Coordinates of C-alpha atoms and ligand atoms in Angstrom, one line a residue:
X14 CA 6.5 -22.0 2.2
X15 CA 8.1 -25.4 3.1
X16 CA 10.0 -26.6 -0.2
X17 CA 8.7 -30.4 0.5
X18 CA 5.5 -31.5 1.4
X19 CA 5.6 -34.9 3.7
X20 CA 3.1 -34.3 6.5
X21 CA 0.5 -31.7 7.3
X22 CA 2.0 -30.6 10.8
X23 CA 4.6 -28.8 8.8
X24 CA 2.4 -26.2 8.3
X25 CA 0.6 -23.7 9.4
X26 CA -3.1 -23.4 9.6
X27 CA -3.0 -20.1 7.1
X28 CA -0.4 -22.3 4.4
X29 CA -2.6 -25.3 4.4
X30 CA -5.4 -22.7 3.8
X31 CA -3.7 -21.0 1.0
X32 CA -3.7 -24.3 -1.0
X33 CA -6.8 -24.8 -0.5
X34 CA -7.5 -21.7 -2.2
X35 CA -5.4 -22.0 -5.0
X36 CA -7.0 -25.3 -5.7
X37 CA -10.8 -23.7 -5.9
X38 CA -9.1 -20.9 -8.3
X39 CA -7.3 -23.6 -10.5
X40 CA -10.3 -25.3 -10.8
X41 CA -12.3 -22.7 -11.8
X42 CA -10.4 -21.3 -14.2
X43 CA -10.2 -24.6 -15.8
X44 CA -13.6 -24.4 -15.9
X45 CA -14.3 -21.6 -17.7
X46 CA -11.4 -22.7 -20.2
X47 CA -8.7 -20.4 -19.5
X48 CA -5.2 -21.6 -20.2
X49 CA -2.4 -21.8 -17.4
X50 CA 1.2 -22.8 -18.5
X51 CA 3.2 -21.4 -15.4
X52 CA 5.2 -25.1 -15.0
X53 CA 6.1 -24.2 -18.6
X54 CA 9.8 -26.0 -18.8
X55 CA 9.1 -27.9 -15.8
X56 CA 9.6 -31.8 -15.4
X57 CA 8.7 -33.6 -12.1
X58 CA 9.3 -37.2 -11.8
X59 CA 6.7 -39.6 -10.4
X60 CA 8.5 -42.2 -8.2
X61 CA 5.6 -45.1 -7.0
X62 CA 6.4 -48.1 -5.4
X63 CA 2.6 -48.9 -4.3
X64 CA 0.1 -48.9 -6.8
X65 CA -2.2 -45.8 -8.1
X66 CA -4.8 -45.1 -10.1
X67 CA -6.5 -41.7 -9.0
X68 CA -3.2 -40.2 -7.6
X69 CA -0.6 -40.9 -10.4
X70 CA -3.2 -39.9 -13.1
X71 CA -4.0 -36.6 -11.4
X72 CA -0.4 -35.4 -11.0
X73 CA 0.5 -36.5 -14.3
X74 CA -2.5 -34.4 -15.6
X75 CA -2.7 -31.7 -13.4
X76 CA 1.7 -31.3 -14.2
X77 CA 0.4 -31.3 -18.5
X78 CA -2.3 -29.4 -17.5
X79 CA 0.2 -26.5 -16.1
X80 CA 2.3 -27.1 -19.2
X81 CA 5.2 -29.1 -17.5
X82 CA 6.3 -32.5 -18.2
X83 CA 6.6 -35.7 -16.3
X84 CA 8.9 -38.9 -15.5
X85 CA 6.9 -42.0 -14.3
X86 CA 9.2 -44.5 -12.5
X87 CA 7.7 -47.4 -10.8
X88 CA 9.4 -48.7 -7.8
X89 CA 10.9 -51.8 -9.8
X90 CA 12.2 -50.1 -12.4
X91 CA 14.9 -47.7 -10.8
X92 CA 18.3 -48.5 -8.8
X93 CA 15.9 -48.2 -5.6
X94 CA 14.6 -51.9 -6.1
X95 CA 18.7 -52.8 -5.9
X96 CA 19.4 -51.0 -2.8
X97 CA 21.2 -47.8 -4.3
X98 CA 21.2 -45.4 -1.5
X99 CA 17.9 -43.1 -1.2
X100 CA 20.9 -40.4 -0.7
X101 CA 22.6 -41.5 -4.1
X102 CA 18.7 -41.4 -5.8
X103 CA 17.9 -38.3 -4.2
X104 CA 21.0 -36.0 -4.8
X105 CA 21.0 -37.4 -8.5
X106 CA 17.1 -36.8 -9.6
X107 CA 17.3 -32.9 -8.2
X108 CA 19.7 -32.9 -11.3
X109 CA 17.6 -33.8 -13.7
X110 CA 14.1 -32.9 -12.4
X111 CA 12.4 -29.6 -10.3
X112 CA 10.5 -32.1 -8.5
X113 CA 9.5 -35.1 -6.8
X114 CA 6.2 -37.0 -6.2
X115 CA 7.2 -40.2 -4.3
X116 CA 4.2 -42.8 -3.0
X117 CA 6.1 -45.3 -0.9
X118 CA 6.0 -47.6 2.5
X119 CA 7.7 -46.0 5.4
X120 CA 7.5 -42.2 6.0
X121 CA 11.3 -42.6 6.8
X122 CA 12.2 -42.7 2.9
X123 CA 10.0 -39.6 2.0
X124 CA 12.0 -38.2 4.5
X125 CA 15.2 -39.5 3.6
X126 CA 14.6 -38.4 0.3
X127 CA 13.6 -34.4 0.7
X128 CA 16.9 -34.7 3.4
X129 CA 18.9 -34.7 0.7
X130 CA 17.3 -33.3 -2.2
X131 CA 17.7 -30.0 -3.1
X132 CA 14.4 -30.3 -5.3
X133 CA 10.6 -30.3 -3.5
X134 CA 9.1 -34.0 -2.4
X135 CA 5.9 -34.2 -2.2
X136 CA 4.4 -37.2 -0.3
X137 CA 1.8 -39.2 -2.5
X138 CA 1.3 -41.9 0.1
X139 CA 3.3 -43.0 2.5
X140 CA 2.5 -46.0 5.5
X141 CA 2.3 -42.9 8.0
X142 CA 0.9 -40.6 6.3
X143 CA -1.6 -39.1 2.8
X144 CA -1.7 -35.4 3.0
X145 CA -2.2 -34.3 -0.6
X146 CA -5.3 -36.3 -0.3
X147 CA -6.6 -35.1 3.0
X148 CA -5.9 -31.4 1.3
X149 CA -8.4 -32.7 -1.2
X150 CA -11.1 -34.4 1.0
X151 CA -11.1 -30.7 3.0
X152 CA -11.4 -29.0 -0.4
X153 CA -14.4 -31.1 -1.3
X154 CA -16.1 -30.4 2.3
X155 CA -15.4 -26.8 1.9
X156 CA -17.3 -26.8 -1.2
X157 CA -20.3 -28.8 0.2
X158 CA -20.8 -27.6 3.6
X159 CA -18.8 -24.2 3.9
X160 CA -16.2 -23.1 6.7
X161 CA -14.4 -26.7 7.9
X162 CA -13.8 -25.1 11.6
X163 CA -17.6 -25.0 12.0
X164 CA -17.8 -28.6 11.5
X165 CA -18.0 -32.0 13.2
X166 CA -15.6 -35.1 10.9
X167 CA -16.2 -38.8 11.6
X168 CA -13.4 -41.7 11.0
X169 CA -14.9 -44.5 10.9
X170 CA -12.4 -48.0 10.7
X171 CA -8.9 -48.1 10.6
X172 CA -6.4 -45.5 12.5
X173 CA -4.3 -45.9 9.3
X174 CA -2.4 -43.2 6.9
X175 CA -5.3 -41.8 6.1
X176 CA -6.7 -41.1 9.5
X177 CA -3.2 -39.7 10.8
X178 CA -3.2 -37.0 8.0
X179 CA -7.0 -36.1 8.5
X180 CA -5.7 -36.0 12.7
X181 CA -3.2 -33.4 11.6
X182 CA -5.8 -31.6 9.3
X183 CA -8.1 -31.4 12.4
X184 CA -5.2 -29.6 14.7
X185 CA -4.3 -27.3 11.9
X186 CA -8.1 -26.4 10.8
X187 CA -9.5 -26.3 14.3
X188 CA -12.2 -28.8 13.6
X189 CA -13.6 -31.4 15.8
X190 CA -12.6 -35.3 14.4
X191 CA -14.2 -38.1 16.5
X192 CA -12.2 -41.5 15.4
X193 CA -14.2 -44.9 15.5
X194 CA -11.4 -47.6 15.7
X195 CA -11.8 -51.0 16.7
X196 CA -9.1 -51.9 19.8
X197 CA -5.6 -52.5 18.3
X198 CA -6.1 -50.3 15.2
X199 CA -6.0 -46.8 16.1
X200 CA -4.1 -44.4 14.5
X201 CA -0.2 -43.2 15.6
X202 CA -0.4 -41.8 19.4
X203 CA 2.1 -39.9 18.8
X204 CA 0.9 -38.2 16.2
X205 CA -2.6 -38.1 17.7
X206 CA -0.9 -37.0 21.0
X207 CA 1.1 -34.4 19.5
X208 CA -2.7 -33.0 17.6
X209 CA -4.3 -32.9 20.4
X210 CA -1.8 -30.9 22.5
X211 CA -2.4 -28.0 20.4
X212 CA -5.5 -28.8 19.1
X213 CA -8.2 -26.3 19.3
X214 CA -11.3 -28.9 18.8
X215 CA -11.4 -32.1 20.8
X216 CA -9.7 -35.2 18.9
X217 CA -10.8 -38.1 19.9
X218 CA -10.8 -41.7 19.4
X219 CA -14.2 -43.8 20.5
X220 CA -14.5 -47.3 19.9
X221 CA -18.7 -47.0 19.7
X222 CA -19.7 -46.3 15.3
X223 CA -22.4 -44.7 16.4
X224 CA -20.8 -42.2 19.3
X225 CA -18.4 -41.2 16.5
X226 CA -21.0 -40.2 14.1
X227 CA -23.8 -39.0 16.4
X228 CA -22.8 -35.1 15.7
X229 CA -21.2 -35.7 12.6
X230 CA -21.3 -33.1 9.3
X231 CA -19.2 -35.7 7.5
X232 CA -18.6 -39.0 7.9
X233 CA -15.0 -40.2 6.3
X234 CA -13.9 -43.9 5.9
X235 CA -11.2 -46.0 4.1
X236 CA -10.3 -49.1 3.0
X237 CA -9.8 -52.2 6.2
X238 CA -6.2 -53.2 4.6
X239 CA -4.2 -51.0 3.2
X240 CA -1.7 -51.6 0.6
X241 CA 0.8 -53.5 2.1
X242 CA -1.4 -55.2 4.5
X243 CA -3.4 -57.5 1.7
X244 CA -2.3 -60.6 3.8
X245 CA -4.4 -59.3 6.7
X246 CA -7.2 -58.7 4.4
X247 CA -9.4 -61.9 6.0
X248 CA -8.7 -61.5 9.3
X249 CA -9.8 -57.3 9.4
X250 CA -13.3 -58.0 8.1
X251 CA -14.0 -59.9 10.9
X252 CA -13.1 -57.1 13.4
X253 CA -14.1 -54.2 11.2
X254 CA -17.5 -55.7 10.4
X255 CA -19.5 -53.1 13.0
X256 CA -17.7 -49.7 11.6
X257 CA -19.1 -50.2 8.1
X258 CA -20.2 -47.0 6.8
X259 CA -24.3 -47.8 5.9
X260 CA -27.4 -46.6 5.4
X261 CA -28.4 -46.9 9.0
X262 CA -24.8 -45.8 10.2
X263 CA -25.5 -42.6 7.8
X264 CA -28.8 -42.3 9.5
X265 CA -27.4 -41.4 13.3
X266 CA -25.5 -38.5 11.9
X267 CA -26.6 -34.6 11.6
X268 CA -29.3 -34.4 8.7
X269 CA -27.6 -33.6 5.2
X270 CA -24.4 -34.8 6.8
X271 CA -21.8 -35.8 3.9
X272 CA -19.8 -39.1 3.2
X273 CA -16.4 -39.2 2.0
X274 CA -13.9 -42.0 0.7
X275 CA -10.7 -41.2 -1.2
X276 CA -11.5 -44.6 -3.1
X277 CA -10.8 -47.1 -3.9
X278 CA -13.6 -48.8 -2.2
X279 CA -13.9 -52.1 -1.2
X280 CA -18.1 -51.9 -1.8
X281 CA -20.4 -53.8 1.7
X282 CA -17.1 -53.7 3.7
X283 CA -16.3 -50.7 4.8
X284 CA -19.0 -49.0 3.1
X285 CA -22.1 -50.4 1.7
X286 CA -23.1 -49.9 -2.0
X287 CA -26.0 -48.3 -1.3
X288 CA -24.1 -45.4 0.6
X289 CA -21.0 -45.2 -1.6
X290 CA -23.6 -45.0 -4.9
X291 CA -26.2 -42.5 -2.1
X292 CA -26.9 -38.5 -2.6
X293 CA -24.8 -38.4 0.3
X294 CA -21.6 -39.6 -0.8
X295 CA -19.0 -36.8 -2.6
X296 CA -16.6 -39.5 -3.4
X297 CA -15.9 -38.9 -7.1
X298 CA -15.3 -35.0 -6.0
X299 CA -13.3 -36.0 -4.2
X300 CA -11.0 -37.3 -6.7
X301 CA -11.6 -35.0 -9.2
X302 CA -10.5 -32.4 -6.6
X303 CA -7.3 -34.2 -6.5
X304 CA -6.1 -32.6 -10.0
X305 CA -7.0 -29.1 -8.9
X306 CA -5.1 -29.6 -5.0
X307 CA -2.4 -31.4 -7.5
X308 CA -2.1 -28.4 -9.6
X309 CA -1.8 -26.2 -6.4
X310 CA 0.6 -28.3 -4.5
X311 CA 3.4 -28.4 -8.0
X312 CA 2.4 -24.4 -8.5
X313 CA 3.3 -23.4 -5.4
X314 CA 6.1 -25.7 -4.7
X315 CA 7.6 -26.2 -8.4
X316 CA 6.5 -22.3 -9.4
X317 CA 9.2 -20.4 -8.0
Ligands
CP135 N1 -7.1 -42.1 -3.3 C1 -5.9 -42.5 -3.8 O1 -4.8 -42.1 -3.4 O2 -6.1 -43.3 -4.9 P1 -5.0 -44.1 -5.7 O3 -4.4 -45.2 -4.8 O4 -5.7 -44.6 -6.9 O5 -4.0 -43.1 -6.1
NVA136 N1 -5.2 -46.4 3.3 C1 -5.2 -46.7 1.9 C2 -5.4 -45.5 1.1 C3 -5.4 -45.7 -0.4 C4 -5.5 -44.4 -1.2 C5 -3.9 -47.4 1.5 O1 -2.8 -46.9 2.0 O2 -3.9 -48.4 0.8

């Protein structure tokens, strides 16, 4: 296993797998009550410099939940917000702590980071990149519609983090992902070009909402401006407008297809009400799939 987790195409297909697993066991043993302590002694430090709701809560839990502890730092209050170097930060935390859960802007710090830490990082979020939530999302559509190989995933909107994980996902998995992005937002082509060398499934990117969803099983969106991008907020819903996930959107895909959003949601823009609040929509498993995946990911990489 790779110690640090910052981007899906670091592993294999049978490794992303595995967590997958482990999340469905987690979760159901903490359904039927039984107790795990194996981060017992434990301590991870959360280090955010974006906001979170959903992924900050879930580590911390799912790190108590295991019986370790945890640091909370936000991005303001550590030596990071006066330039100390990410070397200095990260060669001093794998001191004190057996981990690192970092949600930042450029994928280059995550990277910095687990460069010179002799402790796991685990991406929570990067500019680039949001695989622990991607390894959620495929939990979820595992548990609604079976084997994800057999199946067909829609992007609808913006080729951002979110889109470039879920690209890496489809080249690990072997599913097929058709991407709806309007011209001048698609995701990475590098990373989309290195997926589909070795991709099994075609990846593709459309510019037509409806091509995209046509032979969809699940249909995923996201916000229009991510954090970081707030200032661009105005200008987006003009030119995302057409790829809002709706009720007549929903309506072109395969019968009982699924809708996902890793929330939050920004409700009649990029997905109307009626769909986000719909029988179709899995969005609040989603996130509470994020504790189990959260509980795999620090077992597996804080457990040794
Ligand atoms: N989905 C997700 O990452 O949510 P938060 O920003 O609340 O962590
Ligand atoms: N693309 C979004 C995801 C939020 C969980 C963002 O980066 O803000």
């Amino acid at each position: 296993m790779t110690q640090h987790l910052l981007a899906l195409q670091d592993f294999s297909k049978e490794q992303l797998g595995a967590y997958i697993e482990k999340g469905l066991l987690l979760k159901k043993e903490a359904k039927a009550g039984i107790r795990n302590q194996q981060l017992a002694g434990k301590t991870v430090a959360l280090i955010f410099e974006k906001p979170s709701t959903r992924t900050r809560v879930s580590f911390e839990a799912a790190m108590y939940g295991l019986g370790g502890q945890v640091i909370y730092l936000s991005g303001r209050d550590t030596q990071l917000a006066r330039n100390e170097p990410l070397k200095d930060m990260a060669r001093v935390m794998a001191r004190y702590v057996d981990g690192m859960v970092v949600r930042t802007y450029g994928q280059a710090i995550v990277d910095e980071l687990a460069g010179y830490s002799s402790v796991p990082v685990i991406n929570a979020l990067t500019d680039l990149h949001h695989p622990c939530q991607v390894l959620s999302d495929i939990m979820t559509v595992i548990e609604h519609k079976g084997e994800v190989e057999k199946l067909h995933i829609a992007w609808l909107g913006d080729g951002n983090n979110m889109a470039n994980s879920w690209i890496q996902a489809a080249a690990r998995f072997g599913f097929a992902l058709t991407l709806a992005c309007p011209a001048g937002y698609d995701p990475n082509p590098a990373i989309l070009a290195a997926a589909q060398a070795v991709a099994s499934k075609p990846i593709r990117v459309v510019r037509d909402p409806v091509e995209a969803v046509r032979e969809a099983d699940v249909i995923n969106t996201d916000v229009w401006a991510s954090m970081g991008q707030e200032s661009e907020q105005e200008a987006r819903i003009g030119v995302f407008r057409p790829y809002q996930v709706n009720a007549a959107l929903v309506a072109q895909a395969r019968p009982g297809a699924i809708v996902l959003h890793c929330l939050p949601a920004h409700r009649d823009e990029e997905i109307s009400e009626e769909v986000l609040e719909g029988p179709q929509c899995v969005a609040f498993d989603q996130a509470e799939n994020k504790l189990h995946i959260h509980k795999a990911i620090l077992a597996m990489h804080l457990g040794q």
